[in-house]
Structure formats: C-alpha cells, structure tokens
Amino acid sequence: CAWYHGFWQYIRLLGLGAAPSVHSAFLLPTLRRLATTGEFGHVLISGSADYSMLAHVVSAYRGEVASLQPMIVDVCDTPLNLNRWYAERFAIDIDTRRCDIRQFEHSRRFDLVCTHAFLGYFSTNERSQVVRKWWELLRPGGKVITIQRTRPAAGQRALRFTQAQRESFVNRIAQVAEEDQRLDEDTKKWVVTAAQEYAEKFWTHPINTEGELARLFEEASFHIETLDKAVSAPQAESGLSGPTMPMQAEYVFVVAVRQ
C-alpha cells in the first residue's frame, strides 16, 4: 500500500491533493458545534488515508475543551500506524482497528462517524453496505459527517487517470518537488517515480449526484440534517485533473442523523 499511503504524504506536502484540509471551512465549524454539546465524544473515523481527519477532530475538540475518545478503523495497517504516530506526538489517546468497516463490530455505540471522500472506494452496492454499517455503529441521535465529490457525467465505471492526466500529474509533481527546498535530491527523484506508480494504480468509483448520495443515507434510515453543495477551495486549485486532484470540482457536505 506504500504506492498510496506513503506517496499521499508527499501529495499533501506539495499541496496537490484533495485532503480534508481542502474542506476545513466545513469540517472544523461543524465538529466544534458538536463538541460544545458534550454529547459527541465517542468518535469513529471510518477509513483514513493518513492522520488528517484525526487532526481536524482533535483540533475542534481541543478548541472547545471537549472530551474525545477517537477510534480509527481502516483495512490497511499503514494509515493506522500513521494515526498512532500522530497521536503519540500530540499526546492523544486513540484506539485503532484493522478491519473492513463492513465487518467491524464494537460493544459500544459511537456518537459520531467522520470520513472524507471514503465512499468512492466502494462500488454502488458496496457503499450501501458501508452506510448501513455506520447506522448500526451509531447510537440513536448519532451523526455521520462526510464529504464526497460528485461527478455528474462520469457514469458508474471506476475512474482512473487518463494518459494525458498521468503525464500532466507526473510533470507537475516533478516541477513542484524540484522547487521545494524541504526535499533532498534523492527524495525528489523518488517522488517522481512514486507519482508515476500512483497515477497508474489509483482508481475511484464515482458518485454522480447529490441526490444519489442523499438516497444512500435515506435508504439506510438516516435523516439528512445537512446537504450542502460546494466546490473545492480556490487555494487548492492546482490546474490538474484526475482522481484526488482538487480542481474546480463539486463536493457535497453531508451531516446525517441516525433516527
């Protein structure tokens, strides 16, 4: 998984990926509002490329001096290790579980599920299973916060970088890495090679519309509290296109409540 989780750190470092930080203006105020109630301290982060979502949750809850018990569930050890590294560095008590979220079980129900661009890793049928599992894992009144890109003209097939997008992506990575004084020469060379592998291997299952996204939650017996449509933050514009690139694209911000 190093081609994804390992390289993703450099995409973020170079400012070229659609990480949770692109949507901080939505995430942080929403998390802070929930933190102030004192009723959403048991938090499940469902799927995690790295520790970015945990960092947002911790920032919001510490800002409100609110109790927090985070758990991170992912199918891969690497992001769990990254979250543990971050938690140790900032003295955060976390629990981690390596598991497909659809098979995850826990003795206590969660107050909140947080995730970012996670549903694109599942096909249409599979993502219904994911949302139903979130419902099962939440207490009544518990909430899901998620952000998902929509692609109205993409159809249902998994999307990959086109040849032109791959070439543009690798060239841009090479250019930005060369200009970044934080990287030594060996790292700059490695980043270009890693960019080629990432662009060849990465895929995502598109969600076409906000209505399609809303139905996923409604069919799982969630109440949609918030369904906001927005584009990626202007400062995230990179001029690149393709999966995970924060070009001028439509994202939907969802807060859903288990009834």
mmCIF file of N, CA and C in Angstrom, residues 1 17 38 45 51 77 88 91 98 132:
data_model
loop_
_atom_site.group_PDB
_atom_site.id
_atom_site.type_symbol
_atom_site.label_atom_id
_atom_site.label_comp_id
_atom_site.label_asym_id
_atom_site.label_seq_id
_atom_site.Cartn_x
_atom_site.Cartn_y
_atom_site.Cartn_z
ATOM 1 N N CYS A 1 0.809 -1.218 0.000
ATOM 2 C CA CYS A 1 0.000 0.000 0.000
ATOM 3 C C CYS A 1 0.847 1.275 0.000
ATOM 4 N N GLY A 17 -3.179 17.617 -3.417
ATOM 5 C CA GLY A 17 -4.202 16.598 -3.219
ATOM 6 C C GLY A 17 -5.433 17.141 -2.521
ATOM 7 N N GLY A 38 -21.054 18.339 24.240
ATOM 8 C CA GLY A 38 -20.619 17.302 25.182
ATOM 9 C C GLY A 38 -21.242 15.953 24.927
ATOM 10 N N ILE A 45 -13.529 7.307 13.186
ATOM 11 C CA ILE A 45 -13.029 7.744 11.887
ATOM 12 C C ILE A 45 -12.996 6.510 10.996
ATOM 13 N N TYR A 51 -3.421 10.758 8.917
ATOM 14 C CA TYR A 51 -3.934 11.278 10.185
ATOM 15 C C TYR A 51 -4.672 12.617 10.028
ATOM 16 N N ASP A 77 -2.874 -1.444 7.550
ATOM 17 C CA ASP A 77 -2.068 -1.080 8.720
ATOM 18 C C ASP A 77 -1.399 0.279 8.590
ATOM 19 N N GLU A 88 0.676 9.822 19.300
ATOM 20 C CA GLU A 88 1.764 9.829 20.270
ATOM 21 C C GLU A 88 2.452 11.190 20.310
ATOM 22 N N ALA A 91 0.053 13.561 22.156
ATOM 23 C CA ALA A 91 -0.499 13.056 23.426
ATOM 24 C C ALA A 91 -2.014 12.843 23.346
ATOM 25 N N ARG A 98 -7.655 -2.726 12.585
ATOM 26 C CA ARG A 98 -7.517 -3.070 11.182
ATOM 27 C C ARG A 98 -8.693 -3.965 10.797
ATOM 28 N N ARG A 132 -25.088 1.529 5.750
ATOM 29 C CA ARG A 132 -25.902 0.770 6.707
ATOM 30 C C ARG A 132 -25.077 0.371 7.938
#
